[in-house]
Coordinates of C-alpha atoms and ligand atoms in Angstrom, one line a residue:
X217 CA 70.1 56.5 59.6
X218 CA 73.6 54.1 59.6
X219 CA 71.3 51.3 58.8
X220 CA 69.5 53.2 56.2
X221 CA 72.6 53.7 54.3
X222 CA 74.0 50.4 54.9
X223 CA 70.6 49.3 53.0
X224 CA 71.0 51.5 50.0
X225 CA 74.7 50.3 49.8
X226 CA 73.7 47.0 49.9
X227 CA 72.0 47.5 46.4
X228 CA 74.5 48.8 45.0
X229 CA 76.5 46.1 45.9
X230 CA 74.3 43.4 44.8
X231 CA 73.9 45.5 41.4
X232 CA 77.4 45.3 41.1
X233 CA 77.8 41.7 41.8
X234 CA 75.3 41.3 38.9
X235 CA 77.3 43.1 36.8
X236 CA 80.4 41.7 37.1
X237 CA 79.1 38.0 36.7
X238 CA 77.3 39.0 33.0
X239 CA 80.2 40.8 32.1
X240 CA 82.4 38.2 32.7
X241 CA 80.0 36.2 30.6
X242 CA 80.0 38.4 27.7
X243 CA 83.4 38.7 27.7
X244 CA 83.5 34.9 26.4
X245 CA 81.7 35.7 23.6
X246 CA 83.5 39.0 22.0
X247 CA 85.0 36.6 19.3
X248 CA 86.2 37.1 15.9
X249 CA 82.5 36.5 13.7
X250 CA 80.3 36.9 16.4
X251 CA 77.3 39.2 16.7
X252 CA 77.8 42.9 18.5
X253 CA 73.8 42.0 18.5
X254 CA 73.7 39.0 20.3
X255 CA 76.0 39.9 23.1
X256 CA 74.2 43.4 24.1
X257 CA 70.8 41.3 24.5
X258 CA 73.4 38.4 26.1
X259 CA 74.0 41.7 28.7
X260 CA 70.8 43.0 28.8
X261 CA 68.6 39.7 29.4
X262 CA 71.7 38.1 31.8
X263 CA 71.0 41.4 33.6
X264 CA 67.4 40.8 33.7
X265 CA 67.4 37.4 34.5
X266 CA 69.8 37.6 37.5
X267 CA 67.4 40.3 39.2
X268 CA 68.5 43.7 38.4
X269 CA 67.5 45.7 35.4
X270 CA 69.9 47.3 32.8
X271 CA 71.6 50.4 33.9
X272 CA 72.1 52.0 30.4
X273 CA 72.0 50.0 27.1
X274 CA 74.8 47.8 26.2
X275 CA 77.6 49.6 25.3
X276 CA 79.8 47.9 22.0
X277 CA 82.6 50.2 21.4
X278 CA 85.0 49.4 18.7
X279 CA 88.8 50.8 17.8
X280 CA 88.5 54.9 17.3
X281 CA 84.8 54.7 19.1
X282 CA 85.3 55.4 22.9
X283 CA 81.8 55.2 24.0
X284 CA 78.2 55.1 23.1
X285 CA 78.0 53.0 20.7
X286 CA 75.1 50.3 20.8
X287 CA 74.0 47.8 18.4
X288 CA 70.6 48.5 16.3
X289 CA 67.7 46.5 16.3
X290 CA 68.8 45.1 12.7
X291 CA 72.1 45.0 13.4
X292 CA 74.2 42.4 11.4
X293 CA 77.3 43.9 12.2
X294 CA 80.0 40.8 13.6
X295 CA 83.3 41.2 15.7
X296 CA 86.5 41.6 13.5
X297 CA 89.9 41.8 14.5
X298 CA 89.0 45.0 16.8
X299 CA 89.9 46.9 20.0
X300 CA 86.5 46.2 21.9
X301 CA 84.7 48.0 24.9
X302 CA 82.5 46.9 26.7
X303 CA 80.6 49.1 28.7
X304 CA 77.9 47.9 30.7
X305 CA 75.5 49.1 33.4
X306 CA 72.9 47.1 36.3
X307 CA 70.9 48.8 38.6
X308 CA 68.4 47.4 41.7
X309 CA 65.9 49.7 42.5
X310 CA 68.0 53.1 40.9
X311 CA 70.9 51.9 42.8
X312 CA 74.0 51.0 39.5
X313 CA 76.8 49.3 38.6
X314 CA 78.7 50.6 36.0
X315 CA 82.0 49.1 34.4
X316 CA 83.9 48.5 31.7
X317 CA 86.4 45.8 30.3
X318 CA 88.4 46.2 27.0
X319 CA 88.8 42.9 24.7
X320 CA 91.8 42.9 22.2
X321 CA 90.8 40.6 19.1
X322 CA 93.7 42.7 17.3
X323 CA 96.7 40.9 19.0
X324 CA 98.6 43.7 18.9
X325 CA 97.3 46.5 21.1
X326 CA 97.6 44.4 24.9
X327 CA 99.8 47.1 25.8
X328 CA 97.0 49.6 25.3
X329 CA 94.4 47.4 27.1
X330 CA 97.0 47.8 30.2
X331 CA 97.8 51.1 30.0
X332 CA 94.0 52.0 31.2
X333 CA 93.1 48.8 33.2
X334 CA 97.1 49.6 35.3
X335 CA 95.6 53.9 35.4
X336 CA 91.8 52.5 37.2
X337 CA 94.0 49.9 39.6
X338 CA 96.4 52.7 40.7
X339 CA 93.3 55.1 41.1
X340 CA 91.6 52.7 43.3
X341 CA 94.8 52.4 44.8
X342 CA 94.9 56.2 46.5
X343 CA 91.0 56.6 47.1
X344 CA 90.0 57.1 50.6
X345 CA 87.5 59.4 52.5
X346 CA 89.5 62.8 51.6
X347 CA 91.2 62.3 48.7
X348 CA 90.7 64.9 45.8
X349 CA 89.2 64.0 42.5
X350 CA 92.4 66.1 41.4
X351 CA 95.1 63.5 43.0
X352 CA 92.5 60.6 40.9
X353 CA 92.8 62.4 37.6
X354 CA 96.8 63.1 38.0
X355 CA 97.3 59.6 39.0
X356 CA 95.5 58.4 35.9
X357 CA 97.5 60.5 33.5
X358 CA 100.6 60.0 35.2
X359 CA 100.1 55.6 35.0
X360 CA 99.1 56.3 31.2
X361 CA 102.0 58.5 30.4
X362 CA 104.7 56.5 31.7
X363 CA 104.5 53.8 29.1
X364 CA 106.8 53.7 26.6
X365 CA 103.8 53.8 23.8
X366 CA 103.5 57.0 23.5
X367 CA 100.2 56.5 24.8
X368 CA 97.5 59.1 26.5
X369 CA 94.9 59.7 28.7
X370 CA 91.5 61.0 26.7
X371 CA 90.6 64.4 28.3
X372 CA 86.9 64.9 27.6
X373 CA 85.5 61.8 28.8
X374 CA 85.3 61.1 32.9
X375 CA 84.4 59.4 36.0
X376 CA 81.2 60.5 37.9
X377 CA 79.1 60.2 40.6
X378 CA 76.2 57.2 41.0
X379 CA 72.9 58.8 42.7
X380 CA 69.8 56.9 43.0
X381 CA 68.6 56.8 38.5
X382 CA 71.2 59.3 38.1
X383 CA 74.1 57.2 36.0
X384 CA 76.1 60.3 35.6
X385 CA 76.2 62.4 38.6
X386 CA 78.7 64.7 40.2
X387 CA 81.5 65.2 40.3
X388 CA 83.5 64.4 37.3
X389 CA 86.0 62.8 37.8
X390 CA 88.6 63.4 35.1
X391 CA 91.2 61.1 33.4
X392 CA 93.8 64.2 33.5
X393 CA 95.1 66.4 36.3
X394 CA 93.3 70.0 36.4
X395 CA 92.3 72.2 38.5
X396 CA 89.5 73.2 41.2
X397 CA 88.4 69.7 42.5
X398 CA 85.8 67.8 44.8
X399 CA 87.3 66.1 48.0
X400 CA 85.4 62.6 48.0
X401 CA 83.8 61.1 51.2
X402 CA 82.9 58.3 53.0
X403 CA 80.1 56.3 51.2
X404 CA 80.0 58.2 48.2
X405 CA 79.7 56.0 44.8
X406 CA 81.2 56.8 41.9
X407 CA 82.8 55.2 38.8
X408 CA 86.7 55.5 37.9
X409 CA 86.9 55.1 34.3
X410 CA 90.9 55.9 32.1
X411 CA 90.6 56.0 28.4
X412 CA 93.9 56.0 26.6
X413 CA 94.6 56.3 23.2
X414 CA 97.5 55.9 21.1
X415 CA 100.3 57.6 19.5
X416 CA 98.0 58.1 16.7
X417 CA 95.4 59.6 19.2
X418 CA 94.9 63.4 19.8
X419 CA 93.1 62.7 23.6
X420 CA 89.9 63.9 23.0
X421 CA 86.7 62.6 21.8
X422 CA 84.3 63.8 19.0
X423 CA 80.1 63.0 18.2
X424 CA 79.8 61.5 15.3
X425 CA 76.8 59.5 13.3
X426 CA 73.8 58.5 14.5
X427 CA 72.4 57.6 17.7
X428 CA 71.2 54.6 19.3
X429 CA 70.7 55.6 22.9
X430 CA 68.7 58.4 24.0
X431 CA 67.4 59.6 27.8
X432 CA 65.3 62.1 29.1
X433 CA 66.0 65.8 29.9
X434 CA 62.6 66.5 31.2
X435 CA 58.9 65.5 30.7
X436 CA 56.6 68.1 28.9
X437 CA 53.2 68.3 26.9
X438 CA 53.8 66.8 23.8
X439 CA 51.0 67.1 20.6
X440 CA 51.8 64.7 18.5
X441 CA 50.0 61.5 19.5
X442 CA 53.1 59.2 18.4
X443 CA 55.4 61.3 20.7
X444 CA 52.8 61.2 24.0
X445 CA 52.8 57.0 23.5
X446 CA 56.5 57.4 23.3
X447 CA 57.0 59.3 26.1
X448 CA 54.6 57.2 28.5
X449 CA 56.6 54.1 27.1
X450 CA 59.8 55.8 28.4
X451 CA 59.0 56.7 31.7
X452 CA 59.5 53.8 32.8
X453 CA 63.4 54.3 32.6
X454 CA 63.2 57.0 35.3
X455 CA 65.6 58.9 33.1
X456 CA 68.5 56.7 33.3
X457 CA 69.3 56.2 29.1
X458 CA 67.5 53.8 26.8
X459 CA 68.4 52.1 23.4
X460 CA 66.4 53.0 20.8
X461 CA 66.0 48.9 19.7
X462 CA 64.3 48.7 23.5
X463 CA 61.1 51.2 21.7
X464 CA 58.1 50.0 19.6
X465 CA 59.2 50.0 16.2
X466 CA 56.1 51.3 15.1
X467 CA 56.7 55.5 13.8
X468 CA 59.4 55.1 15.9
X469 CA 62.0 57.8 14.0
X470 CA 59.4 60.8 13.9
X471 CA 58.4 60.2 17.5
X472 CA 61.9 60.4 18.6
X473 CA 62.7 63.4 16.6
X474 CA 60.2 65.1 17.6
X475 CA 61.1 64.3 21.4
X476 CA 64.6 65.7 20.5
X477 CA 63.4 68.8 18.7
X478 CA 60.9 69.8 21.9
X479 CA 63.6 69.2 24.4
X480 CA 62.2 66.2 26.3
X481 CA 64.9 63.5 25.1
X482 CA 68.4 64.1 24.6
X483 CA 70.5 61.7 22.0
X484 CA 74.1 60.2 22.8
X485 CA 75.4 59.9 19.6
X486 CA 78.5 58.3 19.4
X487 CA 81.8 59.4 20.3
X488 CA 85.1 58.8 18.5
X489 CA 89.0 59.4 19.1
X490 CA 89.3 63.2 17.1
X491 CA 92.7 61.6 15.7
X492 CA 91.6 58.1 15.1
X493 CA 93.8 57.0 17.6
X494 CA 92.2 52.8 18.8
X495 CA 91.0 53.8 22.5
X496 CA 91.0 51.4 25.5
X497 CA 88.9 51.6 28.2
X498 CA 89.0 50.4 32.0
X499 CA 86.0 51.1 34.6
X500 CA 84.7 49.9 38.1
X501 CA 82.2 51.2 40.7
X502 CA 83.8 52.1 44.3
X503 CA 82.3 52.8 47.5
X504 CA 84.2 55.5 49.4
X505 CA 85.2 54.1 52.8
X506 CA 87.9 56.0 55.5
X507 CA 90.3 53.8 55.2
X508 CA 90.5 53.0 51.1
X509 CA 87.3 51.7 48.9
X510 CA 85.2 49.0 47.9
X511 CA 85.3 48.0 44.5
X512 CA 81.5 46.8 43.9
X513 CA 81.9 45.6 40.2
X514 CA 84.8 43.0 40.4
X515 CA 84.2 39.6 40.7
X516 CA 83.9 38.3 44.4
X517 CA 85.6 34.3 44.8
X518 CA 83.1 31.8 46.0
Ligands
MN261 MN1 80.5 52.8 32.0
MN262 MN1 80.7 55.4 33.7

């Protein structure tokens, strides 16, 4: 049994070691003028080609979007002086790694960029077998609140757990302190991620626009024959979410809404700061261990 666990931690690990390499990667090439294209199929193939398999599409959020957002296929969109997240996902076997770095092409917003990335290092900080998802979320709003910005913690957008194709599992793990919370234990996985916002900022996220990523709420007869090839092409996620530029392009858009409309896919549209308030973003897979964690997205020295 120890050594079964030990294996299925070891995935995760090597997942996460994945990730943090083509993140690091990507992060050289979030400049002024280049494509939000090019560096979500940088992510994705890196991923690929390093021997794990995209957790979730490529996540490119800019300024008031939090999260979500992900290039199309004819994307010609190119980095401007913007607030960027980058929000990216690997997994071996089911097994993911799932963390997130904000770039500052603005110049002007580092102290933003810190206020999350100082709320996930003093999270990590107090996690151990026993601690309370409640004492995670205070400590993040607490770090966030204590700069002189005027900045805050976003309340509707959380940690989670990390369960075998399940890239949002329980518990939540919320960015604020609340209520009625789930003690954490030894060798459970789950991802820390603060969002702060500005002064502008209200805290909270809305859906707005389209979507680009989609994932499946459950398999069912479907008629139509464009929607049955859809759904066999999907499968092969395992319901962890997909980007619509991954499809066949061909009748693409009425296949997918008729997925939607029958309750077999669910859309992630994207979500952006309700006050317009620029959002920054910090994120990192732990391992619960007794005596503190282990960060498996961070960068190992060789
Ligand atoms: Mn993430
Ligand atoms: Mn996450």
């Amino acid at each position: 049994m120890e050594e079964q666990i030990e294996l299925v931690l070891d995935k995760y690990r090597s997942a996460g070691r994945i990730l943090a390499e083509v993140r690091e990667e990507a992060v050289g090439r979030i400049k002024e003028g280049f494509s939000l294209l090019e560096v979500a199929e940088f992510v994705e193939n890196g991923t690929r080609e390093k021997g794990a398999e995209p957790g979730f599409p490529c996540n490119i959020s800019r300024n008031e979007e939090a999260a979500h957002a992900t290039p199309s296929i004819d994307e010609k969109t190119v980095f401007g002086k913007d607030i960027v997240k980058l929000d990216i996902g690997a997994h071996i076997g089911g097994y993911i790694g799932d963390s997130a770095v904000t770039v500052d092409l603005s110049g002007s917003n580092d102290g933003l960029v810190k206020a999350s990335e100082a709320a996930l290092n003093e999270a990590i900080k107090i996690i151990r077998d026993g601690v309370s998802t409640v004492e995670i979320g205070e400590t993040i709003e607490n770090t966030i609140r204590a700069r002189a910005q005027g900045y805050k913690p976003i309340v509707n957008l959380t940690g989670h757990g990390l369960l075998k194709y399940n890239s949002h599992a329980r518990p939540a793990i919320p960015n604020v302190k609340y209520e009625h919370g789930v003690i954490l234990r030894e060798n459970d996985v789950v991802a820390i991620e603060p969002f702060a916002t500005d002064a502008q900022g209200v805290g909270k996220v809305v859906e707005s626009g389209n979507a680009e990523i989609y994932s499946l709420i459950k398999a069912k007869p479907v008629r139509l024959r464009e929607a049955k090839k859809l759904l066999e092409e999907i499968k092969k996620y395992q319901g962890l979410p997909f980007a619509k530029r991954w499809l066949p392009r061909e009748r693409l858009d009425m296949a997918l809404r008729t997925l939607k409309n029958t309750g077999v896919l669910r859309d992630h549209p994207v979500l952006r700061e309700e006050g317009k308030g620029l959002v920054s973003q910090a994120e990192h897979t732990i391992i619960v261990k007794e005596d503190g964690c282990e960060v498996t997205t961070r960068k190992t020295k060789t």
